[in-house]
mmCIF file of C-alpha atoms and ligand atoms in Angstrom:
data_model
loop_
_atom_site.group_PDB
_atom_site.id
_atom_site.type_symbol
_atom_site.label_atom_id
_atom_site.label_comp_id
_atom_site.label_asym_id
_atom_site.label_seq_id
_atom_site.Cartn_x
_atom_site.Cartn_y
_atom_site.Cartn_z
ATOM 1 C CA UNK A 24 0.000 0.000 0.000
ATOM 2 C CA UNK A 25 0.978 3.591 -0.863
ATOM 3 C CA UNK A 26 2.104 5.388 2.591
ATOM 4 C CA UNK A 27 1.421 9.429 2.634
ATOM 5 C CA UNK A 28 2.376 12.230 5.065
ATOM 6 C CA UNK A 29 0.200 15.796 4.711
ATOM 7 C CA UNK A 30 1.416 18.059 6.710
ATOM 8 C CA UNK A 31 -1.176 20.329 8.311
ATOM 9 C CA UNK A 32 -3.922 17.753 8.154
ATOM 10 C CA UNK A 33 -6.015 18.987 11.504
ATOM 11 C CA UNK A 34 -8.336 21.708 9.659
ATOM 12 C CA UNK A 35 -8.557 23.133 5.868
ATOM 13 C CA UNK A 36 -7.420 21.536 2.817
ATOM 14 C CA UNK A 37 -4.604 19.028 4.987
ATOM 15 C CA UNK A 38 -8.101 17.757 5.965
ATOM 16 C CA UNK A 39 -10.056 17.456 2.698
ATOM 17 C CA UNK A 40 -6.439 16.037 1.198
ATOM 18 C CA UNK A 41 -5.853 13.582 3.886
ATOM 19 C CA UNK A 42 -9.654 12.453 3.611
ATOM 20 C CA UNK A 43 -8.929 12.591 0.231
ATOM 21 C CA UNK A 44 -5.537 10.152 0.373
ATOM 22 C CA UNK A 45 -7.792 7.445 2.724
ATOM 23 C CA UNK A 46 -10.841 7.454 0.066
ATOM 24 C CA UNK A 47 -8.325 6.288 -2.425
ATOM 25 C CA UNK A 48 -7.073 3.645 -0.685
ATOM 26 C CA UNK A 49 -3.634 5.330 0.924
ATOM 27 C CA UNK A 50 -2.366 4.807 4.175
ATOM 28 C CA UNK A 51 -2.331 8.308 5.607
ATOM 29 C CA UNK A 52 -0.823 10.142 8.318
ATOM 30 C CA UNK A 53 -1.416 13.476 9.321
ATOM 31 C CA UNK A 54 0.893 16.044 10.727
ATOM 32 C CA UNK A 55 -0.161 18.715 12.676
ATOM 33 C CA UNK A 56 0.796 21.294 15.807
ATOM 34 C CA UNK A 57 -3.595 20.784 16.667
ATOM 35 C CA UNK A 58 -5.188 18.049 18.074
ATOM 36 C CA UNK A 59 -6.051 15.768 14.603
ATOM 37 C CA UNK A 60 -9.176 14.154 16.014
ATOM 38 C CA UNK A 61 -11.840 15.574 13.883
ATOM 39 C CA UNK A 62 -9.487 14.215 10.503
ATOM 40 C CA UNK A 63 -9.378 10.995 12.299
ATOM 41 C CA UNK A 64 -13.311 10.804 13.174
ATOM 42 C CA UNK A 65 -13.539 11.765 9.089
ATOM 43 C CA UNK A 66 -10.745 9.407 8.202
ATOM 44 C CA UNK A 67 -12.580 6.188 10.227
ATOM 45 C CA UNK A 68 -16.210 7.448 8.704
ATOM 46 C CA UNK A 69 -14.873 7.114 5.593
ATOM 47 C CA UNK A 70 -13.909 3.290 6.384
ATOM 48 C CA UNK A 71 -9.944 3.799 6.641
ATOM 49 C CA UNK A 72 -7.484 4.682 9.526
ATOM 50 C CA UNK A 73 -5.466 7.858 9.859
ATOM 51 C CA UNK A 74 -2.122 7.671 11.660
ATOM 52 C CA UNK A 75 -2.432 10.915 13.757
ATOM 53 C CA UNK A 76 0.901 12.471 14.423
ATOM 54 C CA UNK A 77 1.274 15.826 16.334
ATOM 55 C CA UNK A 78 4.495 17.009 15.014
ATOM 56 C CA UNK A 79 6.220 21.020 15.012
ATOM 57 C CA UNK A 80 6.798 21.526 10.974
ATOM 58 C CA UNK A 81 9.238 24.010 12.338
ATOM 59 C CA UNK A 82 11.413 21.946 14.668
ATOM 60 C CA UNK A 83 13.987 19.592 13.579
ATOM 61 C CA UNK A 84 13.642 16.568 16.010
ATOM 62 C CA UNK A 85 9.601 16.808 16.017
ATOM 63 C CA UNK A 86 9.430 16.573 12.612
ATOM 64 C CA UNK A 87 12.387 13.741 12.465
ATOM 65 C CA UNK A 88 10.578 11.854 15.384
ATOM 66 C CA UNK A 89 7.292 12.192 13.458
ATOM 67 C CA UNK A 90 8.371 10.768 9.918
ATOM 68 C CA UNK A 91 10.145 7.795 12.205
ATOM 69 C CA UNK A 92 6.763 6.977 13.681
ATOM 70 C CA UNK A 93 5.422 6.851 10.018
ATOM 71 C CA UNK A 94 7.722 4.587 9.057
ATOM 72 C CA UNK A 95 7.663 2.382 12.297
ATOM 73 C CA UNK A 96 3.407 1.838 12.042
ATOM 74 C CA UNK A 97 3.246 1.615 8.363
ATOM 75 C CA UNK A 98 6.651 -0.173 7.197
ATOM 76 C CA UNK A 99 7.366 2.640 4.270
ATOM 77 C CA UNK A 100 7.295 6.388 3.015
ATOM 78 C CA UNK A 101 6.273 7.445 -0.894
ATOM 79 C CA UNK A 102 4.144 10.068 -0.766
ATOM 80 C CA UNK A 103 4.530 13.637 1.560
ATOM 81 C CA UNK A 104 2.093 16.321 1.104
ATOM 82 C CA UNK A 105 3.361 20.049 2.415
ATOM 83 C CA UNK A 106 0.429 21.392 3.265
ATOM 84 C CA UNK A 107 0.676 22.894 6.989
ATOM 85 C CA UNK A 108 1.136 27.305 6.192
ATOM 86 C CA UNK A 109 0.079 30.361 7.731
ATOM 87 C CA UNK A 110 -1.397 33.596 5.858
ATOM 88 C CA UNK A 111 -1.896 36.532 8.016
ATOM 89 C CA UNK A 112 -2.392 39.419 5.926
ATOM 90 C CA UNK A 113 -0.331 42.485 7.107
ATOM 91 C CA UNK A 114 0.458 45.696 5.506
ATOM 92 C CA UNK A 115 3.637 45.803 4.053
ATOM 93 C CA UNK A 116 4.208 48.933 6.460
ATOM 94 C CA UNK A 117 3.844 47.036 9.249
ATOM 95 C CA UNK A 118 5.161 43.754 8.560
ATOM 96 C CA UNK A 119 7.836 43.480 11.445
ATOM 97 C CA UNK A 120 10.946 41.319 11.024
ATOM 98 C CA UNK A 121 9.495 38.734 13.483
ATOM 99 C CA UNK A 122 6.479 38.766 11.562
ATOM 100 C CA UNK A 123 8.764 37.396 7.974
ATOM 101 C CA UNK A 124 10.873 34.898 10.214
ATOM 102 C CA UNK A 125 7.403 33.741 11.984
ATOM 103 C CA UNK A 126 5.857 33.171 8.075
ATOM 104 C CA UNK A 127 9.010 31.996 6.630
ATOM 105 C CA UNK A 128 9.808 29.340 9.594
ATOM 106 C CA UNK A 129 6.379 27.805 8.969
ATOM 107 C CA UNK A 130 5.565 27.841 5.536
ATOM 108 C CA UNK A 131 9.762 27.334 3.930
ATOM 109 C CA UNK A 132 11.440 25.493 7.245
ATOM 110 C CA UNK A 133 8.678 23.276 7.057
ATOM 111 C CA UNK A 134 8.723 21.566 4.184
ATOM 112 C CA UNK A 135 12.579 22.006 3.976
ATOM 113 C CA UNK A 136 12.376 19.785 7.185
ATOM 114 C CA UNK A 137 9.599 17.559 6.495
ATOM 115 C CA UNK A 138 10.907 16.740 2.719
ATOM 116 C CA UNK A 139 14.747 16.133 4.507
ATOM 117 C CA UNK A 140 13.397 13.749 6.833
ATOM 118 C CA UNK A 141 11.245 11.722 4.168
ATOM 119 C CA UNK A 142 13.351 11.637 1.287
ATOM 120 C CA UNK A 143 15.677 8.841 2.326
ATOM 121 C CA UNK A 144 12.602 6.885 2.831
ATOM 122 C CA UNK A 145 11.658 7.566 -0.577
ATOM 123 C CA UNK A 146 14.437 6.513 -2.081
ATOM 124 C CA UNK A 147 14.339 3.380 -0.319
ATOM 125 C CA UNK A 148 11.044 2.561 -1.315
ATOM 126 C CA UNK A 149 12.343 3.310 -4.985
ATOM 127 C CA UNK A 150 9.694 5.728 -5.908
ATOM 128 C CA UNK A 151 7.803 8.777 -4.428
ATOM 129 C CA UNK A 152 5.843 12.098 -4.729
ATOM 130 C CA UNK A 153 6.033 15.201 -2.929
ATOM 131 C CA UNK A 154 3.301 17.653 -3.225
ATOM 132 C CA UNK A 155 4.126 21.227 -2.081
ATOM 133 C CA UNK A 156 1.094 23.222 -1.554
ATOM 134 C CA UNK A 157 1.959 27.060 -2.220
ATOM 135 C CA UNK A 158 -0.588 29.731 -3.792
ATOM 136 C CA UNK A 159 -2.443 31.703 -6.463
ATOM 137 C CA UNK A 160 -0.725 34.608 -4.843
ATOM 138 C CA UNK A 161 2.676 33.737 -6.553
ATOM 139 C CA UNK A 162 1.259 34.307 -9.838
ATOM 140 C CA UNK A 163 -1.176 37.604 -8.731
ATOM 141 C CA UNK A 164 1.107 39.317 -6.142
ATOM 142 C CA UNK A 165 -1.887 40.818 -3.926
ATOM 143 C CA UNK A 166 -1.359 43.131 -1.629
ATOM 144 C CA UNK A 167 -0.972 42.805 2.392
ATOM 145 C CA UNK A 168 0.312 39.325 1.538
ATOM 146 C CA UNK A 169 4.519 39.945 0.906
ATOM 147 C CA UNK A 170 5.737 37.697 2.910
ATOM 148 C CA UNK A 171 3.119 35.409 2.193
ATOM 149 C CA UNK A 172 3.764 35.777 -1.645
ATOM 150 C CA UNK A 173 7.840 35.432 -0.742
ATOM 151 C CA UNK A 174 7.253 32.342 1.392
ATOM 152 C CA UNK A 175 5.352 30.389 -1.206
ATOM 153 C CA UNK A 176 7.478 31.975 -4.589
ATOM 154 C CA UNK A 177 10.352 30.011 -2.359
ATOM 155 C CA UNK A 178 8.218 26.865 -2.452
ATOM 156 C CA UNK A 179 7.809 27.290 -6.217
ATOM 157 C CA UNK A 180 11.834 27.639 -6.051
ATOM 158 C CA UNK A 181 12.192 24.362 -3.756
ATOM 159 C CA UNK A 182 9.913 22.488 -6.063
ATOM 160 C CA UNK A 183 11.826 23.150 -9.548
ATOM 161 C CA UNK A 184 15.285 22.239 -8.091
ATOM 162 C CA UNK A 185 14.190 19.753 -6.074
ATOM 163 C CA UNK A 186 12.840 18.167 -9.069
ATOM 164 C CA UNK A 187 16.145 18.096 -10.564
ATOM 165 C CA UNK A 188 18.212 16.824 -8.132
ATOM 166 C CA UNK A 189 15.395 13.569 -7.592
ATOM 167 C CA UNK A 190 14.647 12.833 -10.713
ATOM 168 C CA UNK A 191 17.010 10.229 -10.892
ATOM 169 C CA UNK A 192 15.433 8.800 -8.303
ATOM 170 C CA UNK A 193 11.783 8.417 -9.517
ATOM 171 C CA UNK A 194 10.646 10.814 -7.333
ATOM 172 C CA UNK A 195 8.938 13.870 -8.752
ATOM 173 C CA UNK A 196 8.131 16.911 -7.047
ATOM 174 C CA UNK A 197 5.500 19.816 -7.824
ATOM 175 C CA UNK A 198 3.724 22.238 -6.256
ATOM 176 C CA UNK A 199 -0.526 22.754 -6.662
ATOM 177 C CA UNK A 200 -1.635 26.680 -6.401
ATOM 178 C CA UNK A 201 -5.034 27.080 -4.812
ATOM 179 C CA UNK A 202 -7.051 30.508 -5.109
ATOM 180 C CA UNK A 203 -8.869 31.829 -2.370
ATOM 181 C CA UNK A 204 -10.711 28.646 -0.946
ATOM 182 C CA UNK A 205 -13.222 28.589 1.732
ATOM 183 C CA UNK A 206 -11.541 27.001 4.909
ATOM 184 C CA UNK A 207 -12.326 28.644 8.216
ATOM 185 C CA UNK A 208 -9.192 30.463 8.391
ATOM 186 C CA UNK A 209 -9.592 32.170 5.049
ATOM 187 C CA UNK A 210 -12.873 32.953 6.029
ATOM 188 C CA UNK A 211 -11.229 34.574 9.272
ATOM 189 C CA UNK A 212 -8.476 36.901 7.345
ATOM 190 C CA UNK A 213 -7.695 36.395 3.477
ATOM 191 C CA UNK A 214 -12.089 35.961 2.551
ATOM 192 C CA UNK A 215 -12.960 38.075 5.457
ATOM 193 C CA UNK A 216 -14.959 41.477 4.395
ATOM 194 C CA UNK A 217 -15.628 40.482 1.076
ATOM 195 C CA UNK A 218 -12.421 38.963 0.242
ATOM 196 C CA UNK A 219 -13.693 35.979 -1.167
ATOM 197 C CA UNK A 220 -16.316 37.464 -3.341
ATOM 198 C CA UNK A 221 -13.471 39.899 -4.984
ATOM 199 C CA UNK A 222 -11.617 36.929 -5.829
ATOM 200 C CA UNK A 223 -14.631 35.262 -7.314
ATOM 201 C CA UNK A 224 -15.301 38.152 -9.209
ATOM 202 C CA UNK A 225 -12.069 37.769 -11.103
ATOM 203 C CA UNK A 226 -11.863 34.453 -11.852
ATOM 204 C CA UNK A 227 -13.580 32.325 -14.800
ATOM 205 C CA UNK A 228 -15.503 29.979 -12.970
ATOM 206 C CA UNK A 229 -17.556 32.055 -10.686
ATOM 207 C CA UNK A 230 -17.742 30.822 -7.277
ATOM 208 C CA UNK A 231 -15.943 30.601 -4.367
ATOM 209 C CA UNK A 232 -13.341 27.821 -4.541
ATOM 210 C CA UNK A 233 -14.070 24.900 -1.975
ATOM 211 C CA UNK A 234 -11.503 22.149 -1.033
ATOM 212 C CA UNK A 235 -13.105 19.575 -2.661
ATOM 213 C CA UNK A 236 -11.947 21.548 -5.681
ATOM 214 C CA UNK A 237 -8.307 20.663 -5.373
ATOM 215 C CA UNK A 238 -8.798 16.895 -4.918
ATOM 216 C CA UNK A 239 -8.711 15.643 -8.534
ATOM 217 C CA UNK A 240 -5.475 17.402 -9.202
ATOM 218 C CA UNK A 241 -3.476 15.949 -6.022
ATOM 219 C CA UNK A 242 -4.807 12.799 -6.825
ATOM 220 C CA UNK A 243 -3.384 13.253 -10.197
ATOM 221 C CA UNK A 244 0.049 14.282 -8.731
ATOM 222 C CA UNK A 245 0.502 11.318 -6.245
ATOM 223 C CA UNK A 246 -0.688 9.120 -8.672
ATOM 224 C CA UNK A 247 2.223 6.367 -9.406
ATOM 225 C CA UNK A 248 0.989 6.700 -12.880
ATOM 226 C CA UNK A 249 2.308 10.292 -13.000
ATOM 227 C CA UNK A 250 5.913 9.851 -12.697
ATOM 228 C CA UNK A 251 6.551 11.928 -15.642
ATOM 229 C CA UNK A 252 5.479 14.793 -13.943
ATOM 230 C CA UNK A 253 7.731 16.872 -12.233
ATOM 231 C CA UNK A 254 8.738 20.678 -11.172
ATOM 232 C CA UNK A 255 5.552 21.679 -12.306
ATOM 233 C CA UNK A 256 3.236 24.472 -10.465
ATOM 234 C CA UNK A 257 -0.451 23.250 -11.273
ATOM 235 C CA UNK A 258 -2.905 26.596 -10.623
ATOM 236 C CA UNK A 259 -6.341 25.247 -9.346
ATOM 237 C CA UNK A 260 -7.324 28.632 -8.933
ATOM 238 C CA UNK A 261 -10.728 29.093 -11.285
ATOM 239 C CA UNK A 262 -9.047 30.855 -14.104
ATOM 240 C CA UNK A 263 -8.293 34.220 -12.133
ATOM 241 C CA UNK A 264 -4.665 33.790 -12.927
ATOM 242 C CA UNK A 265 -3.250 32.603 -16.302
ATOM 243 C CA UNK A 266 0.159 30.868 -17.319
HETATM 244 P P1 NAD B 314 -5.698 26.129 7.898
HETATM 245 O O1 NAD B 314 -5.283 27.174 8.873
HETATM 246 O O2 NAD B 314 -7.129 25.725 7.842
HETATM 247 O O3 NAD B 314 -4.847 24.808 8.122
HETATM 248 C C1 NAD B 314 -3.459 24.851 8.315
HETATM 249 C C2 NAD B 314 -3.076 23.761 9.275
HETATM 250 O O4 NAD B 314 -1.646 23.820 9.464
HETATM 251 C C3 NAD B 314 -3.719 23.922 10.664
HETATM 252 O O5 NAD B 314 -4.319 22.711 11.056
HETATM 253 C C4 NAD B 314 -2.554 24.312 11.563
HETATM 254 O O6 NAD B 314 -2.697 23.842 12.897
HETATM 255 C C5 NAD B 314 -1.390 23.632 10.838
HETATM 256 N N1 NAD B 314 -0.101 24.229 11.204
HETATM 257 C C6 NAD B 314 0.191 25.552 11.317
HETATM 258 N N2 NAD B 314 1.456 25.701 11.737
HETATM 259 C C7 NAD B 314 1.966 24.447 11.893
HETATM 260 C C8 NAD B 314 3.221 23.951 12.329
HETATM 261 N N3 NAD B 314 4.212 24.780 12.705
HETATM 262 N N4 NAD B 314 3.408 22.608 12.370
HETATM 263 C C9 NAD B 314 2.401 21.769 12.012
HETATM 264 N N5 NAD B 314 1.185 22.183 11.617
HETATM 265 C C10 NAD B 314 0.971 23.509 11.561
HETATM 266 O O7 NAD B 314 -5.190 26.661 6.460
HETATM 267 P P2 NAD B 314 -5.775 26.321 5.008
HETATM 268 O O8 NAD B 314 -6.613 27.436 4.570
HETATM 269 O O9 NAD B 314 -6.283 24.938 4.962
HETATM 270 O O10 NAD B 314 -4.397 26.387 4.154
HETATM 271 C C11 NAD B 314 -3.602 25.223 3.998
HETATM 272 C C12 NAD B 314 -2.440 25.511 3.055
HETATM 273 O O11 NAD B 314 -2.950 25.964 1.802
HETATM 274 C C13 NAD B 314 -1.478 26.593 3.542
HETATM 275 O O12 NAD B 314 -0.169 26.274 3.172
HETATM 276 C C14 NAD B 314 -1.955 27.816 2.790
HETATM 277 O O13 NAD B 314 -0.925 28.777 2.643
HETATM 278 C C15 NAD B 314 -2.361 27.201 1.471
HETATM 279 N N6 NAD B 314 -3.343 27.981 0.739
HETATM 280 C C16 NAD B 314 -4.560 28.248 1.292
HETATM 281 C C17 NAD B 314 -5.472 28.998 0.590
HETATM 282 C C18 NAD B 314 -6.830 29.345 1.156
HETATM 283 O O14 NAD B 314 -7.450 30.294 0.645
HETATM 284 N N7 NAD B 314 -7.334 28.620 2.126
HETATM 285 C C19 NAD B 314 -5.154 29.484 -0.692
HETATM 286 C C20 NAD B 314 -3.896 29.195 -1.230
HETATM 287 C C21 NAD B 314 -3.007 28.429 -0.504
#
């Protein structure tokens, strides 16, 4: 059985993508700083298990201890999903320095840790897939989102070398650009006071994006079939931006 990680899997789209992962027949575990028992009450609904791992994307030894216990319940490692990210929108102004660090450590350590700590478990399964999840915003450039944007144009950066230097190993690596999608923290900041019906207005499909959206396309990613695939940034983003 194919063995994935998604990082931030307690609320948002780590939830919909873990659910996701179980419904086609992956073992999943999720990653998260917040208790993961809602996922797993989803996951076990569903008729599959989640592996429920609260793990620091920001701190070497809990993410290192974390992708161990992975390994140690389910026997392997192919697939990791970085998914876990913050988005607090803050005028440029009055984006302080521990403000940048606090975005960066989260949404660039992260998956700089996480992907350290799986790939040797990858290449000893001889094949994997890592899935960074970054944004719309690297493409559009809003505004009261710079570090934001910075944090996940590094991601895109990550993704294309990182694709170069595993290829060799069968393991491909892209990144998946949501728009604005409804989770309960966008609704909080990024979709709050009309936020999410601006972005609707500019994109061609004309409704708010929901996770459920993204699904088919990280399906598509993990797929073992799609090994061909690599350093790629898929938008899912309803047409507002084009490339
Ligand atoms: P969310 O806040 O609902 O979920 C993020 C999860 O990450 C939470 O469960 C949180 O506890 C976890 N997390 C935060 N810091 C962590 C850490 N240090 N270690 C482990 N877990 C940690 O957010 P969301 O809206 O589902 O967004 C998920 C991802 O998608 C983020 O990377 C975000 O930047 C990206 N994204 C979201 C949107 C959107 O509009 N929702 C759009 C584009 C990209």
């Amino acid at each position: 059985m194919t063995v994935a990680v998604v990082t931030g899997a307690a609320n948002g789209l780590g939830q919909t993508f873990a659910l996701a992962l179980a419904r086609a027949r992956y073992r999943v575990a999720g990653f998260d700083v917040a208790a993961l028992d809602e996922t797993e009450n989803l996951v076990e609904a569903a008729g599959s298990e989640l592996l429920p791992v609260r793990c620091d994307v920001r701190d070497p030894e809990s993410v290192d201890a974390a992708v161990e216990a992975v390994v140690r319940e389910f026997g392997a490692l192919h697939v990791v999903v970085n998914n876990a990210g913050i988005y607090p929108p803050i005028p440029f102004a009055d984006t302080t320095i521990d403000d940048w660090q606090r975005i960066m450590r989260v949404n660039l350590d992260g998956p700089f840790l996480v992907t350290k700590a799986a790939v040797p478990h990858l290449r000893a399964a001889g094949w994997g897939r890592i899935v960074n999840i970054v944004s719309a915003v690297v493409f559009l450039g809003p505004p009261e989102l710079v570090a934001y944007t910075t944090s996940k144009a590094g991601l895109v950066g990550f993704t294309r070398a990182l694709a170069t230097e595993l290829g060799p190993d069968n393991i491909t690596v892209n990144a998946i650009a949501p728009g604005l999608t409804h989770t309960a923290t966008a609704a909080r900041t990024t979709g709050a006071h009309g936020g999410f019906e601006r972005v609707r207005d500019l994109q061609c499909v004309p409704r708010i994006e929901e996770p459920e959206d993204l699904v088919s396309t990280l399906l598509y990613v993990c797929d073992k079939g799609s090994g061909f695939l690599t350093g790629q940034t898929i938008n899912v983003d309803g047409g507002s931006a084009k490339h």
